Short mmCIF file of C-alpha atoms in Angstrom, two decimals:
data_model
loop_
_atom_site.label_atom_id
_atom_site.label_comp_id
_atom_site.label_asym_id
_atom_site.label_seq_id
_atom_site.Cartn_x
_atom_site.Cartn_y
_atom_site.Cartn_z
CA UNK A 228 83.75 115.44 84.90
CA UNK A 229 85.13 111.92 84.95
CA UNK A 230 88.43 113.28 86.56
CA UNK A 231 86.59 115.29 89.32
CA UNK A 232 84.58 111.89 89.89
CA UNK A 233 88.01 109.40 89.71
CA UNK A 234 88.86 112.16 92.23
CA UNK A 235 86.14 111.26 94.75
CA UNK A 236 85.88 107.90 94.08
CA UNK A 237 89.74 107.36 95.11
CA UNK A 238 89.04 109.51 98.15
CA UNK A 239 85.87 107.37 99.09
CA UNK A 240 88.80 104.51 99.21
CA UNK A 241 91.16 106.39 100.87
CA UNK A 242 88.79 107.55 103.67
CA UNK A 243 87.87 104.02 103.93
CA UNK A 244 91.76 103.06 104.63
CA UNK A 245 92.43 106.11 106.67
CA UNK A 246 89.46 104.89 109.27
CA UNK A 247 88.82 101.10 109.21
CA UNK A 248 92.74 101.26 108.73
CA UNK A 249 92.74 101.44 112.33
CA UNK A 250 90.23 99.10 113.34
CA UNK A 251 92.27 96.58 111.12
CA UNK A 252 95.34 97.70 112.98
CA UNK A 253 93.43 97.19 116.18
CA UNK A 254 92.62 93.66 115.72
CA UNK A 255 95.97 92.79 114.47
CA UNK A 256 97.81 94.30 116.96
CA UNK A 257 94.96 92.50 120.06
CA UNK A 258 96.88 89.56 121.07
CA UNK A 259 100.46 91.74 121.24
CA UNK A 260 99.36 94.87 123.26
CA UNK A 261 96.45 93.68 125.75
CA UNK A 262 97.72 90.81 127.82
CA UNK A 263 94.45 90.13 130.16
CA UNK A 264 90.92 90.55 129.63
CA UNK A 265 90.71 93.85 131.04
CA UNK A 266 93.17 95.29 128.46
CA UNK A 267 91.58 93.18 125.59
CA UNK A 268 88.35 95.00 126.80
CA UNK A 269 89.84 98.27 126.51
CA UNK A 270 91.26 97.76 123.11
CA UNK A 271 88.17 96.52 121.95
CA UNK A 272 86.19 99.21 123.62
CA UNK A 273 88.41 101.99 121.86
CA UNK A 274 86.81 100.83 118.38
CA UNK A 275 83.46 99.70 119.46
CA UNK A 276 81.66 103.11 119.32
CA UNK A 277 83.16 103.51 115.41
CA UNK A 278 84.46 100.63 113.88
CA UNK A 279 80.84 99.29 111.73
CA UNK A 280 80.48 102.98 110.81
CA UNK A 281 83.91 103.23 109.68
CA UNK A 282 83.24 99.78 107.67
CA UNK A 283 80.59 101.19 105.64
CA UNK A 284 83.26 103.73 103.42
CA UNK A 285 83.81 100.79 102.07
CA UNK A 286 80.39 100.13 100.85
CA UNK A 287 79.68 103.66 99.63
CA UNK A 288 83.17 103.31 97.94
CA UNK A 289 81.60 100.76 95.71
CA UNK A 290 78.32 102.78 95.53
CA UNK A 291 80.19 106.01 94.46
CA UNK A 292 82.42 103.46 92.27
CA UNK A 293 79.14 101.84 90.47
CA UNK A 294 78.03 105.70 89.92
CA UNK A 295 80.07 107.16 88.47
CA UNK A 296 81.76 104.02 86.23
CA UNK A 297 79.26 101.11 86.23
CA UNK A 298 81.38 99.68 83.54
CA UNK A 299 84.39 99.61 85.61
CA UNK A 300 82.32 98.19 88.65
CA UNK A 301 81.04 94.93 86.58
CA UNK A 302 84.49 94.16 84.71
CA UNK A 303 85.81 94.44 88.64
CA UNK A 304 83.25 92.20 90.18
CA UNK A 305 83.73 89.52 87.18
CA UNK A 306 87.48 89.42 87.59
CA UNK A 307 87.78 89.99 91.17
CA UNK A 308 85.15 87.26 91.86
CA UNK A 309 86.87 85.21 94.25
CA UNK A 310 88.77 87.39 95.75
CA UNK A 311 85.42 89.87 96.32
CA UNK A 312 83.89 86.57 98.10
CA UNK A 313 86.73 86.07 100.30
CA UNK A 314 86.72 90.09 101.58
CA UNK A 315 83.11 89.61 102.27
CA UNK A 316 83.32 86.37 104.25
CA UNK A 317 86.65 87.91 105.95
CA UNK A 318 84.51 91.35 106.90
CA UNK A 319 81.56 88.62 108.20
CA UNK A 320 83.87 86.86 110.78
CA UNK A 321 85.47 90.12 111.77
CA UNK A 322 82.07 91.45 113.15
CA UNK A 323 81.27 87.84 114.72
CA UNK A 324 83.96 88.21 116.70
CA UNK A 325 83.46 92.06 117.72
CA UNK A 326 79.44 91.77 117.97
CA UNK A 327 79.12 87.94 119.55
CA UNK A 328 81.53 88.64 122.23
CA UNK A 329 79.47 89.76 124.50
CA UNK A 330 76.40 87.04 124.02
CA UNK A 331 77.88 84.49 126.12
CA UNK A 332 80.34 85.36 129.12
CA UNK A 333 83.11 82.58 128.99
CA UNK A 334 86.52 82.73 129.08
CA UNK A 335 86.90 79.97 126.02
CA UNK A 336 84.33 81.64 123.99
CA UNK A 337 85.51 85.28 124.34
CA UNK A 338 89.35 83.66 123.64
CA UNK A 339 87.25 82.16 120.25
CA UNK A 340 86.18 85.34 119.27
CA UNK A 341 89.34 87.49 120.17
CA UNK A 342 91.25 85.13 117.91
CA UNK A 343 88.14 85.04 115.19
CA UNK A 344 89.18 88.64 115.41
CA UNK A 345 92.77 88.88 115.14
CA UNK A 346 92.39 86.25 112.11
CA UNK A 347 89.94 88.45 109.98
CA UNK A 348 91.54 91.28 110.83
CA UNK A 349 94.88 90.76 109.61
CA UNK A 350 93.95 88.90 106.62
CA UNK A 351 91.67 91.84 105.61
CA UNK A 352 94.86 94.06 106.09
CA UNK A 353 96.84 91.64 103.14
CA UNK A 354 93.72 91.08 101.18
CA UNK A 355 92.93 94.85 100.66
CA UNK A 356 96.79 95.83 100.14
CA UNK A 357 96.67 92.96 97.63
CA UNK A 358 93.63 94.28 95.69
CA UNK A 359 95.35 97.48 95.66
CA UNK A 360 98.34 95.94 94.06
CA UNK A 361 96.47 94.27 91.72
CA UNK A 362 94.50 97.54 90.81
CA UNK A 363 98.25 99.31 90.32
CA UNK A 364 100.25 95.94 88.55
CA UNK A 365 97.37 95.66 86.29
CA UNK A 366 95.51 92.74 84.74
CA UNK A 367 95.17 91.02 81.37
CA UNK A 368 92.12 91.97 79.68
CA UNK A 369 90.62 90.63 76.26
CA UNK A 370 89.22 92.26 73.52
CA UNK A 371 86.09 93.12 75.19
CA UNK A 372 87.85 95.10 78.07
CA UNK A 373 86.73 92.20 80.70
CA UNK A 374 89.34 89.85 82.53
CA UNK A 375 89.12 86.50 85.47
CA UNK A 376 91.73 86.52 87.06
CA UNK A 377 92.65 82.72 89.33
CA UNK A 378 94.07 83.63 92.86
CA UNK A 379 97.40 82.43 91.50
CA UNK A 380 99.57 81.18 89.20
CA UNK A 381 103.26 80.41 89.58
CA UNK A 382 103.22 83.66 91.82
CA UNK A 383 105.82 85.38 89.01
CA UNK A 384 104.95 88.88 87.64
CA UNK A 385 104.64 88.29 83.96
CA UNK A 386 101.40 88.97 80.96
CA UNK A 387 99.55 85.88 83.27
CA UNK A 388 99.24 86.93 86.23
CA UNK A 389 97.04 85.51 89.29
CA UNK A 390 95.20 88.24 91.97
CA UNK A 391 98.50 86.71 94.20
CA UNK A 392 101.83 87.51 92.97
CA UNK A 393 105.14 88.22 94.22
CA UNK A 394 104.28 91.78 93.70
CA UNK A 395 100.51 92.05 95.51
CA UNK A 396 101.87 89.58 98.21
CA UNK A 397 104.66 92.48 99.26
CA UNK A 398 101.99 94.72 99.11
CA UNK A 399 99.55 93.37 101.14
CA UNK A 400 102.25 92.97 103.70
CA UNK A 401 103.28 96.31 103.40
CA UNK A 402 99.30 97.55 103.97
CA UNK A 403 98.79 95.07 106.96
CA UNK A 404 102.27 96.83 108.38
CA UNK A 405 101.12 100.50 107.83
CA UNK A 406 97.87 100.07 109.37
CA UNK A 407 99.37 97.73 112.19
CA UNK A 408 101.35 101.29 113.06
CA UNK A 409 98.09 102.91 112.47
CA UNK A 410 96.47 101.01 114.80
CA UNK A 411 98.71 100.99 116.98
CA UNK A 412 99.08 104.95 117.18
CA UNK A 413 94.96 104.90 117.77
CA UNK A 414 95.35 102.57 120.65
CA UNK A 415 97.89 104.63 122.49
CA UNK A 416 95.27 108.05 121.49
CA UNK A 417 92.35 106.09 122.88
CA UNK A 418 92.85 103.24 125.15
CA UNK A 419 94.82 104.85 128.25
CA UNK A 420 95.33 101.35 129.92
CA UNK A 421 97.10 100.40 126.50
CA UNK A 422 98.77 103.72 126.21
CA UNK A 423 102.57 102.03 127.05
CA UNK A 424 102.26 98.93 125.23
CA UNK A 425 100.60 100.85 121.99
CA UNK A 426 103.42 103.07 122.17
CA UNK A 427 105.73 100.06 122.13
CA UNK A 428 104.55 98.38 119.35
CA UNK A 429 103.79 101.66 117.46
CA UNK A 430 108.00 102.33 117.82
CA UNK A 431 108.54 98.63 116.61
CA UNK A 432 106.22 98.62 113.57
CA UNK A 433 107.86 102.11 112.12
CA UNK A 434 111.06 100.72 110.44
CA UNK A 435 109.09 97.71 109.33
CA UNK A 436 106.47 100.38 108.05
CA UNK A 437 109.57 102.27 106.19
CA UNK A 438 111.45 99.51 104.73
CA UNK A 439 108.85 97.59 103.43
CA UNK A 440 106.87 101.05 101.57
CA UNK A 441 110.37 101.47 100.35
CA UNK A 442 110.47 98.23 98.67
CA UNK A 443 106.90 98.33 97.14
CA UNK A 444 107.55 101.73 96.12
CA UNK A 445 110.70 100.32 93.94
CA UNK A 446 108.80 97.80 93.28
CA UNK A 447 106.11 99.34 91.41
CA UNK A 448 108.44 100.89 89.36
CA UNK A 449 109.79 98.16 88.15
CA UNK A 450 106.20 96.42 87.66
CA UNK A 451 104.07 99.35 86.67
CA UNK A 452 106.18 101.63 84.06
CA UNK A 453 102.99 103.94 83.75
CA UNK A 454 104.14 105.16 87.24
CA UNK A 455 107.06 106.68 86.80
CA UNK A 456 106.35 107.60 83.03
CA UNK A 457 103.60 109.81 84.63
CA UNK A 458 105.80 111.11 87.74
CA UNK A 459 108.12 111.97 84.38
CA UNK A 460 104.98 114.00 82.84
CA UNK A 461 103.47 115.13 85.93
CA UNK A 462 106.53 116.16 88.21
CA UNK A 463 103.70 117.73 90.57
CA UNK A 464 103.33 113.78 91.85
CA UNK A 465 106.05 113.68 93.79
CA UNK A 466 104.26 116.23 96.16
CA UNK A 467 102.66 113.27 97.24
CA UNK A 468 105.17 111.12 97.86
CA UNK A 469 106.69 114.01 100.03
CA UNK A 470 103.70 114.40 101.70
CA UNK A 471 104.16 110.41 102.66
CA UNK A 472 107.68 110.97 103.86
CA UNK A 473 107.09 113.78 105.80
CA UNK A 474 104.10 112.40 107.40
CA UNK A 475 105.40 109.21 108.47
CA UNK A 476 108.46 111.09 109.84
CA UNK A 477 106.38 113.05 111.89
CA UNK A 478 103.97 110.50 113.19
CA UNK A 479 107.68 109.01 114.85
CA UNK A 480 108.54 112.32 115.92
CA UNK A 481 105.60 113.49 117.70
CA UNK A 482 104.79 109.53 119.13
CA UNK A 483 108.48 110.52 120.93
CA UNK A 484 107.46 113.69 122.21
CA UNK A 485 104.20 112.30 123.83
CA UNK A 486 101.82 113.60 121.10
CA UNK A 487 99.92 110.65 120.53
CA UNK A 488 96.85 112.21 119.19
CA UNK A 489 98.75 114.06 116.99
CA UNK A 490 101.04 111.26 115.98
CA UNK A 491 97.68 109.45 114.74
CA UNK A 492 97.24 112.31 112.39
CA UNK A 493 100.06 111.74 111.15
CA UNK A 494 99.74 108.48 110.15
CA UNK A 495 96.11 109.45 108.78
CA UNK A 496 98.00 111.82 106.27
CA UNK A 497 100.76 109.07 105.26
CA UNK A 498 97.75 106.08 104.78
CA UNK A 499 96.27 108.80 102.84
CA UNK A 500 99.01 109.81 100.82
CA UNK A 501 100.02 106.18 99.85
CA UNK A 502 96.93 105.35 98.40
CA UNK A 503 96.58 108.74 96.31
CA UNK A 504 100.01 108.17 94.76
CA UNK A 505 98.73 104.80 93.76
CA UNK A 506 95.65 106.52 91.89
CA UNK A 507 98.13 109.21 90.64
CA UNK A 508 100.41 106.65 89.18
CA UNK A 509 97.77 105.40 87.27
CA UNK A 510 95.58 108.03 86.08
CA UNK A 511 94.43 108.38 83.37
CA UNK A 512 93.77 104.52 83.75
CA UNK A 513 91.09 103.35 86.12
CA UNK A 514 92.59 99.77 85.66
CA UNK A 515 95.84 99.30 83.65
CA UNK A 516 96.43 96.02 81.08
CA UNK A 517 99.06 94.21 81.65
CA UNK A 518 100.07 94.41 77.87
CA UNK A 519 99.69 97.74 77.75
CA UNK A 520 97.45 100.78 77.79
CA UNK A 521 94.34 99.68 79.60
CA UNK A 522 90.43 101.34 80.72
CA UNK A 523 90.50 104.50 80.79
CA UNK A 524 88.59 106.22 83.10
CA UNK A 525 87.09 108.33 80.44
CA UNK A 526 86.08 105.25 78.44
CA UNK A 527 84.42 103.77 81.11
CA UNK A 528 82.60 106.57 83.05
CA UNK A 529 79.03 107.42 83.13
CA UNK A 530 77.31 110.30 80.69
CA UNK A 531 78.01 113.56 81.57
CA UNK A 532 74.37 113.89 82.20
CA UNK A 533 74.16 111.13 85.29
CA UNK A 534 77.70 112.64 87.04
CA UNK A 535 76.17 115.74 86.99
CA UNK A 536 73.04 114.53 88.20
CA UNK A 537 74.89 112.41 90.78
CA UNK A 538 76.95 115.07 91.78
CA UNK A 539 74.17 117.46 93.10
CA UNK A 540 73.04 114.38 95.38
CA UNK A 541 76.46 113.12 96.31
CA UNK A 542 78.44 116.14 97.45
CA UNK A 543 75.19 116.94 99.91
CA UNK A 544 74.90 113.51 101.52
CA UNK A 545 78.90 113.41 101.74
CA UNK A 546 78.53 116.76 103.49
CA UNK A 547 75.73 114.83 106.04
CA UNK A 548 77.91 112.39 106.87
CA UNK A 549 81.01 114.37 107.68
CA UNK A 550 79.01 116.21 110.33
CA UNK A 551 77.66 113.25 111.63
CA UNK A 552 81.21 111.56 111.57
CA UNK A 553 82.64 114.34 113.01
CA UNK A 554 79.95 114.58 116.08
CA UNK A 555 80.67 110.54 116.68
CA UNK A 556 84.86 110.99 116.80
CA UNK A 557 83.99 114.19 119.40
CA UNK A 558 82.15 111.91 121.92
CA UNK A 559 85.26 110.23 122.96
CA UNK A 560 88.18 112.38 124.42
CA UNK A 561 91.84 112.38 123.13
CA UNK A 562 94.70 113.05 124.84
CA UNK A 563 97.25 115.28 122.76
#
């Protein structure tokens, strides 16, 4: 049971990247693509029906998380407490500058809260990449299972590590680059004013996007030896990384060939991929030490009892929201 529930929990996560990915990508991408107020409008516009429902994955990713592994949900918010603070106030000023836009029509203040925008945006893109780093590097615990860790130390990946390393600083770049393209391949879906200049910036963000997963993926080999120790067990893995490859070599492909909406999906399935071969690499750890071994998701699940308990409400409420997801994304048109 504590599989099938590691399962959903790292989907809850990954549905969370796949959609506020692109809001993320969005913001990062404002001050690049639109180059009046009439195109910031319409980039702004192509989120606005979407983006604070997309935002809330994230919350029911901690809800599902404190479910089905309480345990593992207090020894994160302990040892993540800084950098849990600093997502939360980053998240704040990123819907400031979406939701106060509007309250007061001036040119300086809108400018204030494009930039408030752009700002939150993009360091929620490198904060998020760098919890997942820190998530796959692994932490030191203590005896008692429980870790702090400081936001940095000498930035070196050795037994004491910080939350910002060498390591979780290339992957944090490498998440604010992948869901830059992401963005990017929404905008040029949704915003027909934009559709050129999202196009442009979706073509120059795709090598970046390749070289840099490239290097993190090398890099976590070198960091993480559970990774490929478990790709060595569980050859099935690489399926995902295929998957990844494929899907990012498609979203180029059809982008070309005018397929925007169909590009998007594209890079849906590669921000998708990348974050289940992170939770593949890992498993059966839910958080790995950084001398070794680590929680096990087993160790630090609920009874039996509560998943299966929690399961009969979760799976029907997850089912709710799908359809009511799915009725939001149809009000808008795409273009294919």
């Amino acid at each position: 049971m504590h599989a099938l529930w590691f399962t959903l929990v790292a989907g809850m996560f990954a549905a969370y990247a796949v959609l506020d990915g692109f809001d993320l990508g969005v913001g990062m991408l404002l001050p690049l693509v639109a180059r009046d107020k009439r195109e910031r409008e319409a980039a702004l516009e192509s989120i606005g029906p979407v983006w604070d429902g997309n935002e809330v994955f994230l919350v029911a990713g901690g809800g599902t998380l404190y479910l089905a592994f309480p345990k593992l949900f207090g020894v994160f918010a302990s040892g993540f407490y800084l950098p849990i603070h600093v997502v939360l106030w980053l998240l704040v000023g990123r819907a400031i500058g979406l939701e106060m836009r509007h309250k007061v029509h001036h040119a300086l203040w809108e400018e204030l809260c494009d930039g408030l925008f752009f700002v939150s945006s993009l360091l929620l893109a490198i904060f998020l990449g760098v919890a997942l780093g820190n998530v796959v590097r692994g932490v030191t615990l203590d005896a008692d299972g429980d870790f702090f860790a400081p936001l940095w130390t000498d930035l070196r990946v050795g037994a004491n590590v910080g939350v910002i390393d060498a390591y979780t600083a290339l992957v944090g770049v490498t998440v604010a680059l992948v869901l830059a393209h992401h963005g990017a391949l929404w905008l040029a879906t949704r915003a027909p004013a934009l559709r050129t200049s999202a196009r442009r910036w979706a073509e120059r963000t795709w090598v970046p996007v390749l070289v840099s997963t490239a290097a993190a993926t090398l890099a976590t080999f070198r960091v993480q030896p559970l990774v490929p120790r478990h790709l060595a067990e569980r050859p099935w893995g690489a399926a995902l990384g295929v998957i990844a490859v494929v899907s990012l070599g498609a979203a180029l492909v059809l982008r070309r060939r005018g397929r925007d909406l169909a590009a998007f999906r594209a890079s849906a399935c590669f921000v998708g991929a990348l974050f289940a071969c992170a939770c593949f690499g890992i498993y059966p750890y839910a958080l790995p030490d950084r001398a070794g071994g680590g929680l096990r998701a087993a160790d630090v699940a609920a009874s039996d009892y509560a998943l299966t308990v929690g399961l009969m409400w979760w799976v029907p409420g997850m089912i709710a929201v799908a359809l009511y997801f799915g009725w939001v994304y149809r009000r808008t048109s795409c273009d294919d």
